[in-house]
CSV table of C-alpha atoms in Angstrom, one decimal:
chain,number,residue,atom,x,y,z
A,183,MET,CA,166.2,54.9,152.3
A,184,THR,CA,163.0,54.0,154.2
A,185,THR,CA,160.0,52.1,152.6
A,186,VAL,CA,159.0,52.1,149.0
A,187,ASP,CA,156.3,50.7,146.8
A,188,ILE,CA,157.2,48.7,143.7
A,189,SER,CA,153.7,48.2,142.2
A,190,GLU,CA,151.7,50.1,139.6
A,191,SER,CA,149.0,50.9,142.1
A,192,GLY,CA,151.4,52.5,144.6
A,193,GLN,CA,150.8,49.9,147.2
A,194,THR,CA,153.8,48.7,149.1
A,195,MET,CA,154.9,45.2,148.0
A,196,SER,CA,157.6,43.3,149.9
A,197,SER,CA,156.8,39.7,149.0
A,198,PRO,CA,159.1,37.7,146.7
A,199,ARG,CA,158.6,38.3,143.0
A,200,PRO,CA,160.5,36.6,140.2
A,201,TRP,CA,161.7,39.5,138.1
A,202,GLY,CA,163.4,38.7,134.9
A,203,PRO,CA,166.3,40.9,133.7
A,204,GLN,CA,164.0,43.2,131.6
A,205,GLY,CA,161.3,43.4,134.2
A,206,ALA,CA,163.8,44.3,136.9
A,207,ARG,CA,165.3,47.0,134.8
A,208,ARG,CA,161.9,48.5,134.1
A,209,THR,CA,160.9,48.4,137.7
A,210,ILE,CA,164.2,50.2,138.8
A,211,GLU,CA,163.8,52.8,136.0
A,212,GLN,CA,160.3,53.6,137.1
A,213,LEU,CA,161.3,53.9,140.8
A,214,ALA,CA,164.3,56.1,139.9
A,215,GLU,CA,162.1,58.3,137.6
A,216,ARG,CA,159.9,59.2,140.6
A,217,ALA,CA,163.0,60.8,142.1
A,218,ASP,CA,164.0,62.5,138.8
A,219,VAL,CA,167.0,60.1,138.5
A,220,ARG,CA,167.5,58.4,135.2
A,221,ILE,CA,169.4,55.2,134.2
A,222,SER,CA,172.2,56.1,131.8
A,223,GLY,CA,171.1,59.8,131.8
A,224,GLY,CA,173.4,62.7,131.2
A,225,ARG,CA,173.0,64.6,134.4
A,226,PRO,CA,175.5,64.4,137.3
A,227,TRP,CA,173.0,62.6,139.6
A,228,ASP,CA,171.9,60.0,137.0
A,229,LEU,CA,173.1,56.4,137.4
A,230,GLN,CA,175.6,54.8,135.0
A,231,ILE,CA,175.2,51.1,135.0
A,232,HIS,CA,178.2,48.9,134.3
A,233,ASP,CA,176.8,45.5,135.1
A,234,ALA,CA,173.2,44.4,134.2
A,235,ARG,CA,173.0,42.3,137.3
A,236,PHE,CA,172.6,45.5,139.2
A,237,PHE,CA,168.8,45.7,138.7
A,238,ARG,CA,167.9,42.3,140.2
A,239,ARG,CA,170.5,42.7,142.9
A,240,VAL,CA,168.8,45.9,144.2
A,241,LEU,CA,165.3,44.4,144.0
A,242,ARG,CA,166.5,41.3,145.9
A,243,ASP,CA,168.6,43.0,148.5
A,244,GLY,CA,167.3,46.5,148.8
A,245,SER,CA,169.6,49.2,150.2
A,246,LEU,CA,172.2,46.5,151.0
A,247,GLY,CA,172.3,45.4,147.4
A,248,LEU,CA,172.5,49.0,146.2
A,249,GLY,CA,175.5,49.8,148.4
A,250,GLU,CA,177.3,46.5,147.8
A,251,SER,CA,176.9,46.7,144.0
A,252,TYR,CA,178.4,50.2,144.1
A,253,MET,CA,181.4,48.9,146.1
A,254,GLU,CA,181.8,46.2,143.5
A,255,GLY,CA,181.8,48.8,140.6
A,256,TRP,CA,178.5,47.8,139.1
A,257,TRP,CA,177.3,51.4,138.8
A,258,ASP,CA,178.4,55.0,139.3
A,259,ALA,CA,177.0,58.5,139.7
A,260,GLU,CA,179.1,61.6,139.3
A,261,ARG,CA,177.2,63.4,142.1
A,262,LEU,CA,176.3,60.5,144.4
A,263,ASP,CA,175.4,63.0,147.2
A,264,GLU,CA,172.7,64.6,144.9
A,265,THR,CA,171.5,61.1,143.7
A,266,PHE,CA,170.8,60.2,147.3
A,267,CYS,CA,169.2,63.5,148.2
A,268,ARG,CA,166.7,63.1,145.3
A,269,LEU,CA,166.0,59.5,146.1
A,270,MET,CA,165.4,60.3,149.8
A,271,ARG,CA,163.3,63.4,149.1
A,272,SER,CA,161.0,61.3,146.9
A,273,GLY,CA,160.6,58.5,149.5
A,274,VAL,CA,161.8,55.9,147.0
A,275,SER,CA,163.4,52.7,148.4
A,276,VAL,CA,163.1,49.0,147.9
A,277,VAL,CA,161.8,46.5,150.4
A,278,PRO,CA,164.1,43.5,149.8
A,279,TRP,CA,162.6,40.1,149.1
A,280,ASN,CA,165.7,38.2,150.2
A,281,PRO,CA,164.4,36.1,153.2
A,282,ALA,CA,167.9,36.0,154.8
A,283,LEU,CA,168.0,39.8,154.9
A,284,LEU,CA,164.4,40.0,156.3
A,285,LEU,CA,165.4,37.6,159.1
A,286,GLU,CA,168.6,39.6,159.8
A,287,ARG,CA,166.6,42.8,160.1
A,288,LEU,CA,164.0,41.2,162.4
A,289,ALA,CA,166.8,39.9,164.7
A,290,HIS,CA,168.3,43.4,164.8
A,291,LEU,CA,165.0,44.8,165.9
A,292,LEU,CA,164.4,42.2,168.6
A,293,LEU,CA,167.9,41.9,170.0
A,294,ASN,CA,169.8,44.6,172.0
A,295,GLY,CA,172.6,45.7,169.7
A,296,GLY,CA,173.9,48.1,172.4
A,297,ARG,CA,174.4,45.5,175.1
A,298,PRO,CA,178.0,45.4,176.6
A,299,SER,CA,178.9,42.2,174.7
A,300,LYS,CA,178.4,44.0,171.4
A,301,THR,CA,180.7,46.9,172.1
A,302,THR,CA,183.7,45.4,170.3
A,303,GLU,CA,181.7,45.5,167.1
A,304,THR,CA,180.7,49.1,167.7
A,305,ALA,CA,184.4,50.1,168.2
A,306,GLU,CA,185.5,48.5,164.9
A,307,HIS,CA,184.8,51.7,162.9
A,308,TYR,CA,186.9,53.8,165.2
A,309,ASN,CA,189.7,51.4,165.3
A,310,LEU,CA,190.4,51.8,161.6
A,311,GLY,CA,193.8,53.3,160.8
A,312,ARG,CA,194.2,56.7,162.2
A,313,ASP,CA,195.9,57.8,159.0
A,314,LEU,CA,192.4,57.6,157.4
A,315,PHE,CA,190.8,59.9,160.0
A,316,GLU,CA,193.8,62.3,160.0
A,317,ALA,CA,193.5,62.7,156.3
A,318,MET,CA,189.8,63.3,156.4
A,319,LEU,CA,189.1,65.3,159.5
A,320,ASP,CA,190.3,68.6,160.8
A,321,PRO,CA,193.5,69.0,162.8
A,322,ARG,CA,191.7,68.3,166.1
A,323,LEU,CA,190.2,65.1,164.8
A,324,VAL,CA,186.6,66.1,165.5
A,325,TYR,CA,184.4,63.4,164.0
A,326,THR,CA,181.0,65.1,164.5
A,327,CYS,CA,179.1,67.9,162.7
A,328,GLY,CA,180.8,71.2,162.4
A,329,TYR,CA,179.1,74.6,163.1
A,330,TRP,CA,179.3,76.7,160.0
A,331,ASP,CA,177.4,79.9,160.9
A,332,ALA,CA,180.5,82.1,160.9
A,333,ALA,CA,183.1,79.6,159.6
A,334,ASP,CA,184.5,79.1,156.1
A,335,THR,CA,186.9,76.2,156.8
A,336,LEU,CA,186.4,72.7,158.3
A,337,GLY,CA,188.8,73.5,161.2
A,338,ALA,CA,187.1,76.8,162.0
A,339,ALA,CA,183.6,75.1,161.9
A,340,GLN,CA,184.8,72.4,164.3
A,341,GLU,CA,186.3,74.9,166.8
A,342,ALA,CA,183.1,76.9,166.6
A,343,LYS,CA,181.1,73.8,167.5
A,344,LEU,CA,183.4,72.9,170.4
A,345,ASP,CA,183.2,76.4,171.7
A,346,LEU,CA,179.4,76.4,171.3
A,347,VAL,CA,179.2,73.3,173.5
A,348,CYS,CA,181.3,75.0,176.1
A,349,ARG,CA,179.2,78.1,176.1
A,350,LYS,CA,175.8,76.3,176.2
A,351,ILE,CA,176.7,74.5,179.4
A,352,GLY,CA,178.3,77.6,180.9
A,353,LEU,CA,181.8,76.2,181.4
A,354,LYS,CA,184.0,78.0,183.8
A,355,GLU,CA,187.5,77.4,185.1
A,356,GLY,CA,187.8,74.5,187.6
A,357,ASP,CA,184.7,72.7,186.4
A,358,ARG,CA,184.9,68.9,186.2
A,359,ILE,CA,183.5,67.4,183.0
A,360,LEU,CA,182.5,63.9,182.0
A,361,ASP,CA,182.7,63.2,178.2
A,362,ILE,CA,180.8,60.1,177.3
A,363,GLY,CA,182.3,58.8,174.0
A,364,CYS,CA,185.2,61.1,174.0
A,365,GLY,CA,186.7,60.0,170.7
A,366,TRP,CA,190.3,61.2,170.2
A,367,GLY,CA,189.9,63.6,173.0
A,368,SER,CA,189.1,66.7,170.9
A,369,PHE,CA,186.5,68.2,173.2
A,370,LEU,CA,188.2,67.7,176.5
A,371,ALA,CA,191.5,69.0,175.2
A,372,PHE,CA,189.8,72.1,173.8
A,373,ALA,CA,187.8,72.7,177.0
A,374,ALA,CA,190.9,72.2,179.2
A,375,GLU,CA,193.0,74.5,177.1
A,376,ARG,CA,190.4,77.3,176.5
A,377,TYR,CA,188.3,77.1,179.7
A,378,GLY,CA,190.6,75.6,182.3
A,379,VAL,CA,188.4,72.6,183.2
A,380,ARG,CA,189.2,69.1,184.5
A,381,GLY,CA,187.7,66.1,182.8
A,382,LEU,CA,187.2,62.4,182.4
A,383,GLY,CA,186.6,60.9,178.9
A,384,VAL,CA,185.4,57.4,178.2
A,385,THR,CA,185.6,55.5,175.0
A,386,ILE,CA,185.4,51.8,174.0
A,387,SER,CA,188.0,52.2,171.1
A,388,GLU,CA,191.5,51.2,172.1
A,389,GLU,CA,192.9,53.3,169.1
A,390,GLN,CA,191.0,56.4,170.3
A,391,ALA,CA,192.0,55.9,173.9
A,392,THR,CA,195.7,55.5,173.1
A,393,TYR,CA,195.8,58.6,170.9
A,394,ALA,CA,193.6,60.7,173.3
A,395,ARG,CA,195.9,60.0,176.2
A,396,ARG,CA,198.9,61.4,174.3
A,397,ARG,CA,196.9,64.4,173.2
A,398,VAL,CA,195.8,65.4,176.8
A,399,GLU,CA,199.2,64.7,178.4
A,400,GLY,CA,200.0,67.6,180.7
A,401,LEU,CA,196.3,68.6,181.0
A,402,PRO,CA,194.0,67.7,184.0
A,403,VAL,CA,192.2,65.1,181.9
A,404,GLU,CA,191.9,61.4,182.3
A,405,ILE,CA,191.0,59.1,179.3
A,406,ARG,CA,189.5,55.8,180.3
A,407,LEU,CA,189.0,52.7,178.0
A,408,ALA,CA,185.6,51.7,179.4
A,409,ASP,CA,181.9,51.3,178.7
A,410,TYR,CA,179.9,54.3,179.7
A,411,ARG,CA,177.7,52.1,181.9
A,412,THR,CA,180.7,51.5,184.3
A,413,VAL,CA,181.1,55.2,185.2
A,414,ASN,CA,180.1,55.7,188.8
A,415,GLU,CA,182.3,58.4,190.4
A,416,SER,CA,182.2,59.3,194.1
A,417,GLU,CA,182.5,63.0,193.1
A,418,PRO,CA,179.7,64.1,190.7
A,419,PHE,CA,180.6,66.1,187.6
A,420,ASP,CA,179.7,69.7,187.1
A,421,HIS,CA,178.5,68.9,183.6
A,422,VAL,CA,178.3,65.9,181.2
A,423,VAL,CA,178.7,66.0,177.4
A,424,SER,CA,178.2,63.4,174.8
A,425,LEU,CA,179.0,64.3,171.2
A,426,GLY,CA,178.1,61.8,168.5
A,427,MET,CA,178.0,58.8,170.8
A,428,PHE,CA,174.3,58.4,171.5
A,429,GLU,CA,173.6,57.0,168.0
A,430,HIS,CA,175.4,53.8,169.2
A,431,VAL,CA,173.4,53.4,172.4
A,432,GLY,CA,170.4,51.7,171.0
A,433,VAL,CA,166.8,52.3,172.0
A,434,LYS,CA,166.8,49.5,174.5
A,435,ASN,CA,169.6,51.3,176.4
A,436,HIS,CA,168.4,54.9,176.1
A,437,ARG,CA,167.0,55.0,179.6
A,438,THR,CA,170.2,53.4,181.0
A,439,PHE,CA,172.3,56.1,179.3
A,440,PHE,CA,170.3,58.9,181.0
A,441,GLU,CA,170.3,57.1,184.4
A,442,VAL,CA,174.2,56.9,184.2
A,443,VAL,CA,174.3,60.6,183.5
A,444,ASP,CA,171.8,61.3,186.4
A,445,ARG,CA,173.9,59.4,188.9
A,446,ASN,CA,177.1,61.2,187.8
A,447,LEU,CA,175.8,64.8,187.5
A,448,ARG,CA,175.8,67.2,190.4
A,449,ASP,CA,172.6,69.0,191.3
A,450,GLY,CA,172.4,72.1,189.1
A,451,GLY,CA,174.7,70.6,186.4
A,452,LEU,CA,173.8,70.4,182.7
A,453,LEU,CA,173.9,67.6,180.1
A,454,MET,CA,174.8,68.5,176.5
A,455,LEU,CA,173.6,65.7,174.2
A,456,HIS,CA,174.8,66.2,170.6
A,457,THR,CA,173.3,63.5,168.4
A,458,ILE,CA,172.1,62.7,164.9
A,459,GLY,CA,168.4,62.2,165.0
A,460,GLY,CA,165.7,60.6,162.9
A,461,ASN,CA,162.3,61.9,161.8
A,462,SER,CA,160.5,58.8,163.0
A,463,SER,CA,161.1,56.1,165.7
A,464,THR,CA,162.9,53.0,164.7
A,465,GLY,CA,164.9,50.2,166.4
A,466,SER,CA,167.5,49.7,163.7
A,467,THR,CA,169.6,51.3,161.0
A,468,ASP,CA,170.0,50.9,157.3
A,469,PRO,CA,171.3,47.4,156.6
A,470,TRP,CA,174.3,48.6,154.5
A,471,LEU,CA,175.4,51.0,157.2
A,472,HIS,CA,175.0,48.3,159.8
A,473,ARG,CA,177.1,45.8,157.9
A,474,TYR,CA,179.9,48.1,156.7
A,475,ILE,CA,180.1,51.3,158.7
A,476,PHE,CA,178.3,51.5,162.1
A,477,PRO,CA,177.3,48.1,163.5
A,478,ASN,CA,174.4,48.2,165.9
A,479,SER,CA,173.7,51.9,165.5
A,480,MET,CA,170.4,53.6,165.2
A,481,LEU,CA,169.1,57.2,165.0
A,482,PRO,CA,167.0,58.2,168.0
A,483,SER,CA,163.8,60.1,167.4
A,484,ILE,CA,162.4,63.1,169.4
A,485,SER,CA,159.8,60.8,171.1
A,486,GLN,CA,162.4,58.2,172.0
A,487,ILE,CA,164.6,60.8,173.7
A,488,GLY,CA,161.6,62.2,175.4
A,489,ARG,CA,160.5,58.9,176.8
A,490,ALA,CA,164.0,58.0,178.0
A,491,THR,CA,164.4,61.3,179.9
A,492,GLU,CA,161.0,61.5,181.4
A,493,GLY,CA,161.1,61.9,185.1
A,494,LEU,CA,164.9,62.4,185.1
A,495,PHE,CA,165.6,65.6,183.2
A,496,VAL,CA,164.1,68.9,182.2
A,497,MET,CA,164.7,69.8,178.5
A,498,GLU,CA,166.1,73.3,178.5
A,499,ASP,CA,167.1,73.8,174.9
A,500,TRP,CA,166.8,71.8,171.6
A,501,HIS,CA,168.9,73.1,168.7
A,502,ASN,CA,168.7,71.6,165.2
A,503,PHE,CA,171.5,72.4,162.8
A,504,GLY,CA,171.3,69.3,160.6
A,505,THR,CA,171.9,71.2,157.4
A,506,HIS,CA,175.5,71.9,158.7
A,507,TYR,CA,176.2,68.1,158.5
A,508,ASP,CA,175.8,68.2,154.7
A,509,ARG,CA,178.6,70.7,154.5
A,510,THR,CA,180.7,68.9,157.0
A,511,LEU,CA,180.4,65.6,155.2
A,512,MET,CA,181.2,67.2,151.8
A,513,ALA,CA,184.3,68.7,153.4
A,514,TRP,CA,185.3,65.3,154.7
A,515,HIS,CA,184.8,63.7,151.3
A,516,GLU,CA,186.8,66.4,149.6
A,517,ARG,CA,189.7,65.8,152.0
A,518,PHE,CA,189.4,62.0,151.7
A,519,ALA,CA,189.4,62.2,147.9
A,520,ALA,CA,192.5,64.5,147.9
A,521,ALA,CA,194.4,62.3,150.3
A,522,TRP,CA,193.5,59.0,148.5
A,523,PRO,CA,196.9,58.8,146.6
A,524,SER,CA,198.7,58.6,150.0
A,525,LEU,CA,196.2,56.1,151.4
A,526,ARG,CA,195.8,53.6,148.5
A,527,ASP,CA,198.7,51.5,149.6
A,528,ARG,CA,196.9,50.6,152.8
A,529,TYR,CA,193.3,50.6,151.6
A,530,ASP,CA,192.0,48.9,148.4
A,531,GLU,CA,189.7,50.2,145.8
A,532,ARG,CA,186.7,48.4,147.3
A,533,PHE,CA,187.3,50.3,150.5
A,534,ARG,CA,187.6,53.6,148.6
A,535,ARG,CA,184.2,53.1,147.0
A,536,MET,CA,182.7,52.0,150.3
A,537,TRP,CA,184.0,55.1,152.1
A,538,ARG,CA,182.9,57.4,149.3
A,539,TYR,CA,179.5,55.9,149.3
A,540,TYR,CA,179.2,56.3,153.1
A,541,LEU,CA,180.2,60.0,153.1
A,542,LEU,CA,178.1,61.0,150.1
A,543,GLN,CA,175.1,59.0,150.9
A,544,SER,CA,175.1,60.6,154.4
A,545,ALA,CA,175.5,64.1,152.9
A,546,GLY,CA,172.4,63.4,150.7
A,547,LEU,CA,170.5,62.2,153.7
A,548,PHE,CA,171.0,65.5,155.6
A,549,ARG,CA,170.4,67.6,152.5
A,550,ALA,CA,167.1,65.8,152.0
A,551,ARG,CA,166.3,66.6,155.7
A,552,GLU,CA,165.7,62.9,156.4
A,553,ALA,CA,168.2,63.1,159.3
A,554,GLN,CA,168.9,65.9,161.8
A,555,LEU,CA,171.6,67.1,164.1
A,556,TRP,CA,170.4,68.0,167.5
A,557,GLN,CA,172.1,69.6,170.5
A,558,VAL,CA,169.9,69.1,173.5
A,559,VAL,CA,170.6,70.8,176.8
A,560,LEU,CA,169.0,69.0,179.8
A,561,SER,CA,169.1,69.8,183.5
A,562,GLY,CA,168.1,67.7,186.5
A,563,ARG,CA,165.4,69.8,188.0
A,564,GLY,CA,165.3,72.9,185.8
A,565,VAL,CA,167.6,75.9,185.7
A,566,ARG,CA,166.4,78.4,188.3
A,567,GLY,CA,165.2,81.5,186.6
A,568,GLY,CA,165.3,79.8,183.2
A,569,TYR,CA,168.0,78.7,180.7
A,570,VAL,CA,169.2,81.3,178.1
A,571,SER,CA,169.6,79.6,174.7
A,572,LEU,CA,172.8,80.3,172.8
A,573,ARG,CA,173.5,80.0,169.1
């Protein structure tokens, strides 16, 4: 959630205020009512409060307090995804008055979270046990938005997305591809098997690199455990793809990212940038997501991408299918919930609630259209005769 006012007049207030228990409850009830969410209501998206400390916790710590109190079992909502959709559509959020959190957010804005020394933190999410991701994702372990236009299963939606990427950059047999942030090797394996390409994939996650190397064994694909900034090949690549990695780059490194692509892309080649995007420019992410899910991440805006590519690339195509991420996340949650009995011996109840909160909060974010999913095709000097958009 972004900014919010907590005053009768509608003016934003972020200074410390000593709410008592009853005052805190009334304030939260009033804020929730703006989003048509009720405290102890009977609808699936209403909040059921199990611990009265919830109200002051949220006013003190904002979105971090909301998420942590959920992890600790202080409140529930049957349809958490719809709760967040309503809150976000209404613009309701709380500016925390906890000085330590305000300083932490300021530091995150000022410092470069995407610098090389922070890559270990970024990789932590992807180094979680592979059993979790195998239970939640499709058989190819694609951890990005599926493409549901003609698909009715998660696996079909992910294969449709991978094929869409291949078609948008015009892959042909023998092409050499660089995949920045290759994950578990899903795209390169698909492209090598279906289109006969060669490729290099880079990831900073040891767990992903180990698995991806096994997956592409026997294919003309190399998986390298490396920071993308170190890639400087003597032979340029025919095309470059990056699927779901740009959100970890950070605004201070956007230009560096595109310069790395520029020096590794042959003349006439295309870059496919597949990224979640935000509706406004920012330099940080939600405090709860930063602390528990994606350290140092941030969603780029259209203007931030534009500034970072200026003078380097021509934008050939910009495709938004962010509504498909809602369906993808709900499918991931359904699979995670069904698999929980087989996972509970290795992950505790606090983790289950954290992961549920992450998936359903994210689904609500996309449903509310507060986040987008962009596939941007860029060329170095423009496609001669024009680029033909594919959907």
